[in-house]
Amino acid sequence: MTTEPAADPQAGKSWSVEVYRFDPERSVKGHLVSYRVPRLEKMTVLDALAYIQRYHDRSLAFRYACRLGMCGTCTVMVNDIPRWACRTSIERLGGETIRITPLRFLPVLKDVLVDYAPFFAKYRAAEAYFVPGEERAEIAPISPKSRERRAIDPNLECITCGACYASCTMLAHDAEYLGPAALNRAFTLIRDSRDGARAERLAAVGGEHGCWRCHSLFNCTEVCPKHLSPTRAITGLKRSIVLDRLRSRLR
Ligand code: SF4
Ligand code: SF4
Ligand code: FES
């Protein structure tokens, strides 16, 4: 004779939230811990982390700042997909259980708090920073309607959240790969007529760990919370490298 499993008194009233816990001062590896979090209206993944920290364990470490989808600091893996925690509704994820783990390919400092230093080091390696082409005393705006500006519109307003970086399978093969975010920024700069480092930047992004490593599977584009397309930017970098080489041969 089989017996009915006992009904879970919390079912329908709460979610089960599994959170990766790791304290480098206490152990060498982390593990998942399950917490019950009440179903509150419009509850986000960030709300769940805050609830757990407040009512279950004060030592839980995670990062956030704006809570409005502007700073990008709250990004974590939710059910193995990188998402901004403050704008991810638990209800919309469906299911009774969610799993929150640290962003992939970045060192874990504690729990779901990661060190972004390697992510930003890739910006330096890609020379993904503005280098003025000439000294100007006055502001040099580029019209939003200009061809130059429209060409990079789909790649502007990155919030450096790292979601694309954590989704990129190439980083599992090559930890030094520059990654979608830095390459996306490099692309916007080589299309900026005020910038003076096109050749140096294309040399940096065209190296062994640069844009040629991208296999254009669009993982980064799919997860970007700002709906940017780093994949498109990387294709643009490849095209620019080829065109510049052809032009230099024809000179
Ligand atoms: S399209 Fe390129 S940069 Fe984007 S996830 Fe794939 S390999 Fe990485
Ligand atoms: S390109 Fe998108 S996913 Fe990548 S860091 Fe910028 S905002 Fe985040
Ligand atoms: S806290 Fe700023 S984007 Fe989530």
Coordinates of N, CA and C in Angstrom, one line a residue, residues 59-151:
S59 N 25.0 36.9 7.3 CA 26.4 36.9 6.7 C 26.3 36.7 5.2
L60 N 25.1 36.5 4.6 CA 25.0 36.3 3.2 C 25.6 37.5 2.4
A61 N 26.5 37.3 1.5 CA 27.2 38.3 0.8 C 26.7 38.4 -0.7
F62 N 26.2 39.6 -1.1 CA 25.8 39.8 -2.5 C 26.0 41.3 -2.7
R63 N 25.9 41.8 -4.0 CA 26.1 43.2 -4.3 C 24.9 43.8 -5.0
Y64 N 24.7 45.0 -4.7 CA 23.7 45.8 -5.5 C 23.9 47.3 -5.1
A65 N 23.3 48.1 -6.0 CA 23.4 49.6 -5.7 C 22.1 50.3 -6.0
C66 N 21.8 50.3 -7.3 CA 20.6 51.2 -7.7 C 19.3 50.6 -7.5
R67 N 19.1 49.3 -7.6 CA 17.9 48.6 -7.5 C 16.9 49.0 -8.7
L68 N 17.4 49.6 -9.7 CA 16.6 50.1 -10.8 C 17.1 49.7 -12.2
G69 N 18.0 48.7 -12.3 CA 18.5 48.3 -13.6 C 19.4 49.3 -14.2
M70 N 20.1 50.1 -13.4 CA 21.0 51.1 -14.0 C 22.5 50.8 -13.7
C71 N 22.8 50.2 -12.6 CA 24.2 50.0 -12.2 C 24.9 48.7 -12.7
G72 N 24.1 47.7 -12.8 CA 24.6 46.4 -13.3 C 25.3 45.6 -12.2
T73 N 25.3 46.1 -11.0 CA 26.1 45.4 -10.0 C 25.5 44.1 -9.4
C74 N 24.2 44.0 -9.6 CA 23.4 42.9 -8.9 C 23.4 41.6 -9.7
T75 N 24.1 41.5 -10.8 CA 24.0 40.4 -11.7 C 24.5 39.1 -11.1
V76 N 23.7 38.0 -11.2 CA 24.0 36.7 -10.6 C 23.5 35.7 -11.6
M77 N 23.9 34.4 -11.4 CA 23.3 33.3 -12.2 C 22.0 32.9 -11.5
V78 N 20.9 32.9 -12.3 CA 19.6 32.5 -11.8 C 19.2 31.2 -12.6
N79 N 19.1 30.1 -12.0 CA 18.9 28.9 -12.7 C 19.9 28.7 -13.9
D80 N 21.1 29.1 -13.6 CA 22.2 28.9 -14.6 C 22.2 29.9 -15.7
I81 N 21.4 30.9 -15.7 CA 21.4 32.0 -16.7 C 21.7 33.3 -16.0
P82 N 22.7 34.1 -16.6 CA 23.0 35.4 -15.9 C 21.9 36.4 -16.1
R83 N 21.5 37.0 -14.9 CA 20.4 37.9 -15.0 C 20.6 39.0 -13.9
W84 N 20.1 40.2 -14.2 CA 20.2 41.3 -13.2 C 19.1 41.0 -12.1
A85 N 19.6 40.9 -10.9 CA 18.7 40.4 -9.8 C 17.6 41.3 -9.5
C86 N 17.9 42.6 -9.6 CA 16.8 43.6 -9.2 C 15.7 43.7 -10.2
R87 N 15.9 43.2 -11.4 CA 14.8 43.3 -12.4 C 14.2 42.0 -12.8
T88 N 14.6 40.9 -12.1 CA 14.2 39.6 -12.4 C 13.0 39.2 -11.5
S89 N 11.8 39.1 -12.0 CA 10.7 38.7 -11.2 C 10.7 37.2 -11.0
I90 N 10.6 36.8 -9.7 CA 10.6 35.3 -9.4 C 9.4 34.7 -10.0
E91 N 8.3 35.3 -9.9 CA 7.0 34.8 -10.4 C 7.1 34.4 -11.9
R92 N 7.8 35.3 -12.7 CA 7.9 35.1 -14.1 C 8.8 34.0 -14.5
L93 N 9.7 33.6 -13.6 CA 10.6 32.5 -13.9 C 9.8 31.2 -13.9
G94 N 8.7 31.2 -13.2 CA 7.9 29.9 -13.2 C 8.6 29.0 -12.2
G95 N 7.9 28.0 -11.8 CA 8.5 27.0 -10.9 C 8.5 27.4 -9.4
E96 N 8.7 26.4 -8.6 CA 8.6 26.6 -7.2 C 10.0 26.8 -6.5
T97 N 11.1 26.5 -7.3 CA 12.4 26.6 -6.7 C 13.3 27.4 -7.7
I98 N 14.1 28.3 -7.1 CA 15.1 29.0 -8.0 C 16.5 28.7 -7.3
R99 N 17.5 28.8 -8.2 CA 18.8 28.6 -7.7 C 19.7 29.8 -8.1
I100 N 20.3 30.4 -7.1 CA 21.1 31.6 -7.3 C 22.6 31.3 -7.0
T101 N 23.4 31.5 -8.1 CA 24.8 31.1 -7.9 C 25.7 32.3 -8.5
P102 N 27.0 32.4 -8.2 CA 27.8 33.5 -8.7 C 28.0 33.5 -10.2
L103 N 28.2 34.7 -10.7 CA 28.5 34.8 -12.1 C 29.7 33.9 -12.5
R104 N 29.6 33.3 -13.7 CA 30.6 32.4 -14.1 C 31.8 33.2 -14.6
F105 N 33.0 32.5 -14.5 CA 34.3 33.0 -15.1 C 34.9 34.2 -14.3
L106 N 34.3 34.5 -13.1 CA 34.9 35.5 -12.3 C 35.2 34.9 -10.9
P107 N 36.3 35.3 -10.2 CA 36.6 34.7 -8.9 C 35.5 35.1 -7.9
V108 N 35.1 34.1 -7.1 CA 34.1 34.3 -6.0 C 34.8 34.8 -4.8
L109 N 34.4 36.0 -4.3 CA 34.9 36.5 -3.1 C 34.2 35.9 -1.9
K110 N 32.9 35.8 -1.9 CA 32.1 35.2 -0.8 C 30.7 35.0 -1.4
D111 N 30.1 33.8 -1.1 CA 28.7 33.5 -1.5 C 28.5 33.9 -3.0
V112 N 27.6 34.8 -3.3 CA 27.4 35.1 -4.7 C 28.0 36.5 -5.1
L113 N 29.0 36.9 -4.3 CA 29.7 38.1 -4.6 C 31.0 37.8 -5.3
V114 N 31.1 38.4 -6.6 CA 32.3 38.1 -7.4 C 33.2 39.3 -7.5
D115 N 34.5 39.0 -7.9 CA 35.5 40.0 -8.1 C 35.5 40.4 -9.6
Y116 N 35.1 41.6 -9.9 CA 35.0 42.0 -11.3 C 36.4 42.5 -11.9
A117 N 37.4 42.4 -11.1 CA 38.7 42.9 -11.6 C 39.2 42.2 -12.9
P118 N 39.0 40.9 -13.1 CA 39.5 40.3 -14.4 C 38.6 40.8 -15.6
F119 N 37.3 41.1 -15.3 CA 36.4 41.6 -16.3 C 36.8 43.0 -16.8
F120 N 37.2 43.8 -15.9 CA 37.6 45.2 -16.3 C 39.0 45.2 -16.8
A121 N 39.8 44.2 -16.4 CA 41.2 44.1 -17.0 C 41.1 43.8 -18.5
K122 N 40.1 43.2 -18.9 CA 39.9 42.9 -20.4 C 39.6 44.2 -21.2
Y123 N 39.0 45.2 -20.5 CA 38.8 46.5 -21.2 C 40.2 47.1 -21.4
R124 N 41.1 47.0 -20.5 CA 42.4 47.6 -20.7 C 43.1 46.8 -21.8
A125 N 43.0 45.5 -21.8 CA 43.7 44.7 -22.8 C 43.2 45.0 -24.2
A126 N 41.9 45.3 -24.3 CA 41.3 45.6 -25.6 C 41.4 47.0 -26.0
E127 N 42.1 47.8 -25.1 CA 42.2 49.3 -25.3 C 40.8 49.9 -25.5
A128 N 39.9 49.4 -24.7 CA 38.5 49.8 -24.9 C 38.2 51.0 -24.0
Y129 N 39.0 52.1 -24.3 CA 38.8 53.4 -23.6 C 39.1 54.5 -24.6
F130 N 38.5 55.6 -24.4 CA 38.5 56.7 -25.4 C 39.9 57.3 -25.4
V131 N 40.5 57.5 -26.5 CA 41.8 58.2 -26.7 C 41.5 59.4 -27.6
P132 N 41.5 60.6 -27.1 CA 41.2 61.8 -28.0 C 42.1 61.8 -29.2
G133 N 41.5 62.0 -30.4 CA 42.3 62.2 -31.6 C 43.0 63.5 -31.7
E134 N 42.4 64.5 -31.1 CA 43.0 65.8 -31.1 C 42.5 66.6 -29.9
E135 N 43.3 67.5 -29.4 CA 42.9 68.3 -28.3 C 41.9 69.3 -28.7
R136 N 40.8 69.3 -28.0 CA 39.7 70.3 -28.4 C 39.3 71.1 -27.1
A137 N 39.1 72.4 -27.3 CA 38.7 73.2 -26.2 C 37.2 73.1 -25.9
E138 N 36.5 72.8 -27.1 CA 35.0 72.8 -27.0 C 34.5 71.4 -27.0
I139 N 33.3 71.2 -26.6 CA 32.6 69.9 -26.6 C 32.4 69.5 -28.1
A140 N 32.6 68.2 -28.4 CA 32.4 67.8 -29.8 C 31.3 66.8 -29.9
P141 N 30.0 67.2 -29.9 CA 28.9 66.3 -29.9 C 28.7 65.6 -31.2
I142 N 28.2 64.4 -31.2 CA 27.8 63.7 -32.4 C 26.3 63.6 -32.4
S143 N 25.7 64.1 -33.5 CA 24.2 64.1 -33.5 C 23.6 62.7 -33.4
P144 N 22.6 62.5 -32.6 CA 21.9 61.2 -32.5 C 21.4 60.7 -33.8
K145 N 21.1 61.7 -34.8 CA 20.6 61.3 -36.1 C 21.7 61.0 -37.1
S146 N 22.9 61.3 -36.7 CA 24.0 61.1 -37.7 C 24.2 59.6 -38.0
R147 N 24.7 59.3 -39.2 CA 25.0 57.9 -39.6 C 26.0 57.3 -38.7
E148 N 27.0 58.1 -38.3 CA 28.0 57.6 -37.3 C 27.4 57.1 -36.0
R149 N 26.5 57.9 -35.5 CA 25.9 57.5 -34.2 C 24.9 56.4 -34.4
R150 N 24.1 56.4 -35.5 CA 23.1 55.3 -35.7 C 23.8 53.9 -35.8
A151 N 25.1 54.0 -36.4 CA 25.8 52.7 -36.6 C 26.2 52.0 -35.3

